[in-house]
PDB file of N, CA and C in Angstrom:
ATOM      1  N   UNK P 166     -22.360 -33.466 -54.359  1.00 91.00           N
ATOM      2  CA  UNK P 166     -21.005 -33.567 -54.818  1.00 91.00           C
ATOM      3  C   UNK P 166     -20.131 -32.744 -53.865  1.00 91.00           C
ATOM      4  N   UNK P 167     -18.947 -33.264 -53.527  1.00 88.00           N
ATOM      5  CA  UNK P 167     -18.105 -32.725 -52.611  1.00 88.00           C
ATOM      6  C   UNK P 167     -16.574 -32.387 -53.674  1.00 88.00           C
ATOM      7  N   UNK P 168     -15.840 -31.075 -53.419  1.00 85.00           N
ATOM      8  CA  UNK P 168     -14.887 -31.252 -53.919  1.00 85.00           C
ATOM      9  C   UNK P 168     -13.917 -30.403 -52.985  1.00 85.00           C
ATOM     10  N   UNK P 169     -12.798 -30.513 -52.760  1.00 85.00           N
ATOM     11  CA  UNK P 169     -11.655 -31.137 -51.738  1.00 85.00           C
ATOM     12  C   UNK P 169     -10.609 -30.256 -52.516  1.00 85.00           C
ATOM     13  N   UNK P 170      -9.369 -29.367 -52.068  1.00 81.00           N
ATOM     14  CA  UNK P 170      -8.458 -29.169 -52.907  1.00 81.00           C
ATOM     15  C   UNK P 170      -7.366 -29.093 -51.645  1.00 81.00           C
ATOM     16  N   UNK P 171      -6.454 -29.462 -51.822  1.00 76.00           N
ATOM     17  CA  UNK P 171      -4.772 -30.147 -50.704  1.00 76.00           C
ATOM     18  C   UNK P 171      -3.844 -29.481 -51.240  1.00 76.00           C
ATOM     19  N   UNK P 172      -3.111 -28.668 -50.619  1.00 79.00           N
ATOM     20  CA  UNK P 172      -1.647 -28.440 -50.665  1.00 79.00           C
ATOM     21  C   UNK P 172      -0.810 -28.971 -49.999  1.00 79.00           C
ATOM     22  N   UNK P 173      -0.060 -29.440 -50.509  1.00 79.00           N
ATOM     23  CA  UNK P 173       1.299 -30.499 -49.582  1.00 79.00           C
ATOM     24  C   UNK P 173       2.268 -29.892 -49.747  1.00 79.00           C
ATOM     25  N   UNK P 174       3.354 -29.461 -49.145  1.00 83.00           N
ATOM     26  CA  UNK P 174       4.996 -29.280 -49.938  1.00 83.00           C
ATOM     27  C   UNK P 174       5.478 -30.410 -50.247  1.00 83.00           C
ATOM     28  N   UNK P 175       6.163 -30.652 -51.053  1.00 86.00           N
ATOM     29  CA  UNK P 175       6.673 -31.905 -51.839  1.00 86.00           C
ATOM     30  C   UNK P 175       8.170 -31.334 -51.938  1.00 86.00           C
ATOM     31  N   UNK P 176       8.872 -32.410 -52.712  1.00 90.00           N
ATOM     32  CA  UNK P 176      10.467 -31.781 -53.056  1.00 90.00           C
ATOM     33  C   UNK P 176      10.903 -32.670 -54.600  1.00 90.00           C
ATOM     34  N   UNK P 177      11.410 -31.773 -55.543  1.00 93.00           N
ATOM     35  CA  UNK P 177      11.737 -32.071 -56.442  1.00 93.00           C
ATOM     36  C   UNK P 177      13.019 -32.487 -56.800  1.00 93.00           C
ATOM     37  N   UNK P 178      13.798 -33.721 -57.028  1.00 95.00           N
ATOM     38  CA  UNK P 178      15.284 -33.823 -58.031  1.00 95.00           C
ATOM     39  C   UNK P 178      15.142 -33.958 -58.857  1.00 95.00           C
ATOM     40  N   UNK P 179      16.038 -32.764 -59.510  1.00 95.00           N
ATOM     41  CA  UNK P 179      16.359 -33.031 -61.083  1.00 95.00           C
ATOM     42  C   UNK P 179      17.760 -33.339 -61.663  1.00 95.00           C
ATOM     43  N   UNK P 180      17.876 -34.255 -62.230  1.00 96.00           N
ATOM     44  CA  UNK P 180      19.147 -35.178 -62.353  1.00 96.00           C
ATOM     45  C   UNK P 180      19.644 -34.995 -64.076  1.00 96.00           C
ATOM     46  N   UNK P 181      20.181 -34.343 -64.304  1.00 96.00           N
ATOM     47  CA  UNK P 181      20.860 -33.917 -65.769  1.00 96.00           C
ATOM     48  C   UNK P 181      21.854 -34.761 -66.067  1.00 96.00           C
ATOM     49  N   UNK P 182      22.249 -35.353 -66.727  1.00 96.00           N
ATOM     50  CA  UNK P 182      23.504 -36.219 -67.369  1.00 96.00           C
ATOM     51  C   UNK P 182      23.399 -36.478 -68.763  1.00 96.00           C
ATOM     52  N   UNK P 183      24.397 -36.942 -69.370  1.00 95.00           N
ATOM     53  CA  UNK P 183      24.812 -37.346 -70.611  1.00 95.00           C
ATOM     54  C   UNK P 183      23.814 -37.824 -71.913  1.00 95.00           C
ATOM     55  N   UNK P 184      23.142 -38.857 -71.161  1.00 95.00           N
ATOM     56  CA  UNK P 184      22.078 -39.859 -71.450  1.00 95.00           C
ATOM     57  C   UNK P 184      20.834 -39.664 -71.374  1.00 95.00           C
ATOM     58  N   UNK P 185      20.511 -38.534 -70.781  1.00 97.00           N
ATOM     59  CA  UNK P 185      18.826 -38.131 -70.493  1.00 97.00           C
ATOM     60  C   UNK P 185      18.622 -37.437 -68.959  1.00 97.00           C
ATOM     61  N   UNK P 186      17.918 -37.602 -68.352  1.00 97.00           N
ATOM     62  CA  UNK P 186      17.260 -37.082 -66.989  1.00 97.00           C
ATOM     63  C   UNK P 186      16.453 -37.835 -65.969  1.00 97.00           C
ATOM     64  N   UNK P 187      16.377 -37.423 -65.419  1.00 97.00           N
ATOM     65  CA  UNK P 187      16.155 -37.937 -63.867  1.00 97.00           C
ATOM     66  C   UNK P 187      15.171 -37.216 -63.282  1.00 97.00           C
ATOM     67  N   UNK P 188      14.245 -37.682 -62.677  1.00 96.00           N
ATOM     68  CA  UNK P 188      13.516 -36.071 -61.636  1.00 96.00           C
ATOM     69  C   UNK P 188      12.810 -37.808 -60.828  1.00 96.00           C
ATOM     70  N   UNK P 189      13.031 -37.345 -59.705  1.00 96.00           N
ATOM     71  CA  UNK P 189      12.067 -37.369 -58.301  1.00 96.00           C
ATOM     72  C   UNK P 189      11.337 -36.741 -57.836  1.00 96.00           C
ATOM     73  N   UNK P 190       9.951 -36.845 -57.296  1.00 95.00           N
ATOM     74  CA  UNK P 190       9.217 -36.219 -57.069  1.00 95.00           C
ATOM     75  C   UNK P 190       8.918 -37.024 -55.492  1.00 95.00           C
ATOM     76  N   UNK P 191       9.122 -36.347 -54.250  1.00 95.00           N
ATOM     77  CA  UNK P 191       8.675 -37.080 -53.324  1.00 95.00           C
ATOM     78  C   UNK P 191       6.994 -37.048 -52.817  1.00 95.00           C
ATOM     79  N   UNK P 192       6.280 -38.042 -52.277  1.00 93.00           N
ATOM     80  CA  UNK P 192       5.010 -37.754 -52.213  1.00 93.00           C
ATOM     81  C   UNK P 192       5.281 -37.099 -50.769  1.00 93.00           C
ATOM     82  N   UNK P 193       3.783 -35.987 -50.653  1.00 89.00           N
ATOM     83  CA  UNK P 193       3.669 -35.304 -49.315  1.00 89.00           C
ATOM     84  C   UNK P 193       3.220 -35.751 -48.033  1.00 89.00           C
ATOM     85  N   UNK P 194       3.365 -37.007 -48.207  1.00 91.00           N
ATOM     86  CA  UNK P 194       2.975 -37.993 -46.854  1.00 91.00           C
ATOM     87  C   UNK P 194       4.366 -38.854 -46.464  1.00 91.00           C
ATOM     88  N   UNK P 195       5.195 -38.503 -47.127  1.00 91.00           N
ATOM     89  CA  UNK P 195       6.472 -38.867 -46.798  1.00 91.00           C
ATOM     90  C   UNK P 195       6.740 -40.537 -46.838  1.00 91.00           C
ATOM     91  N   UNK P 196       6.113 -41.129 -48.338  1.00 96.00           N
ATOM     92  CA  UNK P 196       5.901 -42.509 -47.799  1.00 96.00           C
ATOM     93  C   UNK P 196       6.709 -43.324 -48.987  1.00 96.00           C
ATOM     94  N   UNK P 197       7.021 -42.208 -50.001  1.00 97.00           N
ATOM     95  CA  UNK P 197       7.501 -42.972 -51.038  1.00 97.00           C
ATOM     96  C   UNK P 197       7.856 -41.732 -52.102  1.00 97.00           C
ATOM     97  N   UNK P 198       8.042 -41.983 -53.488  1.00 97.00           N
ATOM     98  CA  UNK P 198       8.419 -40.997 -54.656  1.00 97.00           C
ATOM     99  C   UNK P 198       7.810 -41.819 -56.006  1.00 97.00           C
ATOM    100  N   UNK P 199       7.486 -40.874 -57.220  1.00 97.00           N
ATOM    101  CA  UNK P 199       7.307 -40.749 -58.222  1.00 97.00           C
ATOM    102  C   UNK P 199       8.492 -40.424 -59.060  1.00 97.00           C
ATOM    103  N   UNK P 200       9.062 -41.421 -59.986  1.00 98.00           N
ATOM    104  CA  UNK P 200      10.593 -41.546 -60.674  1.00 98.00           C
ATOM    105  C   UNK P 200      10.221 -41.391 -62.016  1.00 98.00           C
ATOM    106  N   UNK P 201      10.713 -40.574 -62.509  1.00 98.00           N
ATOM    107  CA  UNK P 201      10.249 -40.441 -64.280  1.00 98.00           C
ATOM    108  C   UNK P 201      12.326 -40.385 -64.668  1.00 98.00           C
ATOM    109  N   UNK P 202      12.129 -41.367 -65.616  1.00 98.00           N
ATOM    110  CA  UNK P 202      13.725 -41.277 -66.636  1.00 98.00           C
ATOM    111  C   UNK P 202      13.389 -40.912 -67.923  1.00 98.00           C
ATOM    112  N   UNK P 203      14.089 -39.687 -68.713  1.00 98.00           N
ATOM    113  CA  UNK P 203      14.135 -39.500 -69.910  1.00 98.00           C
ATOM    114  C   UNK P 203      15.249 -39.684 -70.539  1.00 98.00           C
ATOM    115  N   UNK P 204      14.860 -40.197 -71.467  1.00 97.00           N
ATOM    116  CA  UNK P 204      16.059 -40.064 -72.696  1.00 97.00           C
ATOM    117  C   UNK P 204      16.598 -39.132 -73.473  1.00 97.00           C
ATOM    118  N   UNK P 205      17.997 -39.110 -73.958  1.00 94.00           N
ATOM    119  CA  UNK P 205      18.229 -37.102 -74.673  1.00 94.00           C
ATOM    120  C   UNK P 205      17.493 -36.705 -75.385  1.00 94.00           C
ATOM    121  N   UNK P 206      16.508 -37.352 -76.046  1.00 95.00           N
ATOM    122  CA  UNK P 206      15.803 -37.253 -76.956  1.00 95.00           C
ATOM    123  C   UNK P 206      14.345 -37.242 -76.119  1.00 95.00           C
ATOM    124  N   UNK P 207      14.371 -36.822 -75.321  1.00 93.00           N
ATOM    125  CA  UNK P 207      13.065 -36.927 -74.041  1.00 93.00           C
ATOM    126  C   UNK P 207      12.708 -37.716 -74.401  1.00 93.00           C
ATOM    127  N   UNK P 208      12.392 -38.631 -74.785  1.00 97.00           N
ATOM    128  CA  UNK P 208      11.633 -40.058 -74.823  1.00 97.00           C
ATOM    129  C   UNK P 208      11.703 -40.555 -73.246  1.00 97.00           C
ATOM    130  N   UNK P 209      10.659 -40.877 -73.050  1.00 97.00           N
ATOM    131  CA  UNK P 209      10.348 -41.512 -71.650  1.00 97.00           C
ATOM    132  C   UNK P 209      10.529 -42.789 -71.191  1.00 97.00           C
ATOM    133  N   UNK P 210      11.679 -43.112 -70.490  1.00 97.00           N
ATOM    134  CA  UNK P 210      12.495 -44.320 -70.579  1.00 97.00           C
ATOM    135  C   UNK P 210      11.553 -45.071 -69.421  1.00 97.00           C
ATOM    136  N   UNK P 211      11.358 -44.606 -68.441  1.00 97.00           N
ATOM    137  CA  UNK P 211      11.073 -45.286 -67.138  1.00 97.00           C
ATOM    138  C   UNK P 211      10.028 -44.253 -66.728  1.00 97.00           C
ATOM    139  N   UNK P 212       8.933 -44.787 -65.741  1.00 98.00           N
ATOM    140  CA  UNK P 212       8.064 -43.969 -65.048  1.00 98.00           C
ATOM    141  C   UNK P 212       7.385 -44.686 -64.057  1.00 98.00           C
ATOM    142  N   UNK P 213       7.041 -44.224 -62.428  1.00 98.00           N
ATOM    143  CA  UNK P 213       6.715 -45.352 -61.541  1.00 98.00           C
ATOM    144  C   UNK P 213       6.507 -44.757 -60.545  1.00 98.00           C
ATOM    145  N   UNK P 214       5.547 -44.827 -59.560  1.00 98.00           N
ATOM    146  CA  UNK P 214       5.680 -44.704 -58.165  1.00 98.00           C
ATOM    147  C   UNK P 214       5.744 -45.542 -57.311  1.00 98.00           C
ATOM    148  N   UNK P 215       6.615 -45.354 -56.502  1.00 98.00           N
ATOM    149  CA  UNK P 215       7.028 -46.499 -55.247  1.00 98.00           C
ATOM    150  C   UNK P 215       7.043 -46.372 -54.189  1.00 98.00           C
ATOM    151  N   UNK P 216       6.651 -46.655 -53.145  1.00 98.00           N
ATOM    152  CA  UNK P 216       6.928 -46.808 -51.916  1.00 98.00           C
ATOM    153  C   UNK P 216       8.447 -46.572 -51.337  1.00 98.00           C
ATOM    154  N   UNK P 217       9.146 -46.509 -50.545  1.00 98.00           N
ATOM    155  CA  UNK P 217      10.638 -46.247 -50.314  1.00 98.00           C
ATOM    156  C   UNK P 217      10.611 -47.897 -50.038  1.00 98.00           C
ATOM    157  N   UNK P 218      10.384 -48.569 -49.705  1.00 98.00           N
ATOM    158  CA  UNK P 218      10.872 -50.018 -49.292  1.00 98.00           C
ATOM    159  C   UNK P 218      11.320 -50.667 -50.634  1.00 98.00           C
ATOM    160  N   UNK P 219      10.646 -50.118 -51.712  1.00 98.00           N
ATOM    161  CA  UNK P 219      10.528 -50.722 -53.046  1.00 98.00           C
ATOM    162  C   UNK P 219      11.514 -50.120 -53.942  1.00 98.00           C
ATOM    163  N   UNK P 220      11.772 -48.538 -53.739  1.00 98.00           N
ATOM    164  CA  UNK P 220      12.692 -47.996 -54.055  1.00 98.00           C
ATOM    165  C   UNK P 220      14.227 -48.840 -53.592  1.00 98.00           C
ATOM    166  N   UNK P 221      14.100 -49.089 -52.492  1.00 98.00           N
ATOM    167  CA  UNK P 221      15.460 -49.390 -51.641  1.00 98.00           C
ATOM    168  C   UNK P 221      15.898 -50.912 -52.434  1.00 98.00           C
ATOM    169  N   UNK P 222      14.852 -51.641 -52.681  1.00 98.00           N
ATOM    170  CA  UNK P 222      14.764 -52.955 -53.305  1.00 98.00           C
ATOM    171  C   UNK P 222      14.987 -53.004 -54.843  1.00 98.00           C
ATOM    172  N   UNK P 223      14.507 -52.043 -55.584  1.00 97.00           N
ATOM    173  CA  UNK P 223      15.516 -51.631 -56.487  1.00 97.00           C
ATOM    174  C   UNK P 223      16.734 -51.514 -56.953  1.00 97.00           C
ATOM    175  N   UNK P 224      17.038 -50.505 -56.153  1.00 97.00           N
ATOM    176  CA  UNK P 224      18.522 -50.215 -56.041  1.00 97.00           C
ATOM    177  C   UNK P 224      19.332 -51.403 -55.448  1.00 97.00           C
ATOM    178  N   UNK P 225      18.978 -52.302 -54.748  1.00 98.00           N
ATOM    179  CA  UNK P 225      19.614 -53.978 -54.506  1.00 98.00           C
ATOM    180  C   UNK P 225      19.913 -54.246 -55.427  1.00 98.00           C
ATOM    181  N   UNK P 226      18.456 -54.232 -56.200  1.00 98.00           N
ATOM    182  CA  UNK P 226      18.898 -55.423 -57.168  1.00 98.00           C
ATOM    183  C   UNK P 226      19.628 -54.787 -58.490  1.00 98.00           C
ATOM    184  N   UNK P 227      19.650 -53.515 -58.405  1.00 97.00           N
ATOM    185  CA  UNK P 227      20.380 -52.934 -59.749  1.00 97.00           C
ATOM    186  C   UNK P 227      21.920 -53.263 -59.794  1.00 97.00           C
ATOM    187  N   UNK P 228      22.131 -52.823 -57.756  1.00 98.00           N
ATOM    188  CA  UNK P 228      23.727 -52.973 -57.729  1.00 98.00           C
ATOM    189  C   UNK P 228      24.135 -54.299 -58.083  1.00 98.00           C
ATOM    190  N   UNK P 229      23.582 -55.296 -57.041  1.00 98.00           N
ATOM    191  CA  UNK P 229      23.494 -56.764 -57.613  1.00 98.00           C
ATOM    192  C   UNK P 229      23.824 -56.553 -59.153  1.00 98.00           C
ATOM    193  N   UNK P 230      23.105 -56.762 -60.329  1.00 98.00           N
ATOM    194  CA  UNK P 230      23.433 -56.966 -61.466  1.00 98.00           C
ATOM    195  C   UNK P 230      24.189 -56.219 -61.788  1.00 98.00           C
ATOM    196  N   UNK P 231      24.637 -55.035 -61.140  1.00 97.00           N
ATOM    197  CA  UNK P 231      25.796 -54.429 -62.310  1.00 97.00           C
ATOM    198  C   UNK P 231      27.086 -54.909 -61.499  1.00 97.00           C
ATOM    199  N   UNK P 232      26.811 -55.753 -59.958  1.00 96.00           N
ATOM    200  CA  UNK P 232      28.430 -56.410 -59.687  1.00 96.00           C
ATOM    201  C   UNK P 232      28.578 -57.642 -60.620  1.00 96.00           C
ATOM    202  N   UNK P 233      27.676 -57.790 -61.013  1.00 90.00           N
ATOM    203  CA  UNK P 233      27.919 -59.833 -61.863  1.00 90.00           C
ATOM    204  C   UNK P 233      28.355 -59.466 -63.045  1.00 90.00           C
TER     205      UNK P 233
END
């Protein structure tokens, strides 16, 4: 049995507003992020890791629907 332990620096946002929270977590290979949304009531609205290409494709299509 082999066991392995990694330290990366990473970087955290934490996003406070009205409606719940926000936090980003970027991964330490610089390739993408981990997105968690809470609700005021912390209830866990959204949770996901993505790639940045996928992130970026997101946010398209969010703006998209909130121009229509």
């Amino acid at each position: 049995m082999k066991l392995e332990t990694f330290k990366s620096p990473t970087t955290e946002v934490f996003l406070e507003f009205d409606a719940g929270t926000v936090s980003v977590n970027t991964w330490a290979n610089h390739e993408g992020a981990n997105i968690m949304v809470h609700g005021k009531d912390l209830s866990l609205r959204m949770a996901g890791a993505f790639r940045w290409e996928e992130i970026d494709a997101i946010i398209v299509a969010l703006t998209a629907a909130r121009a229509v």
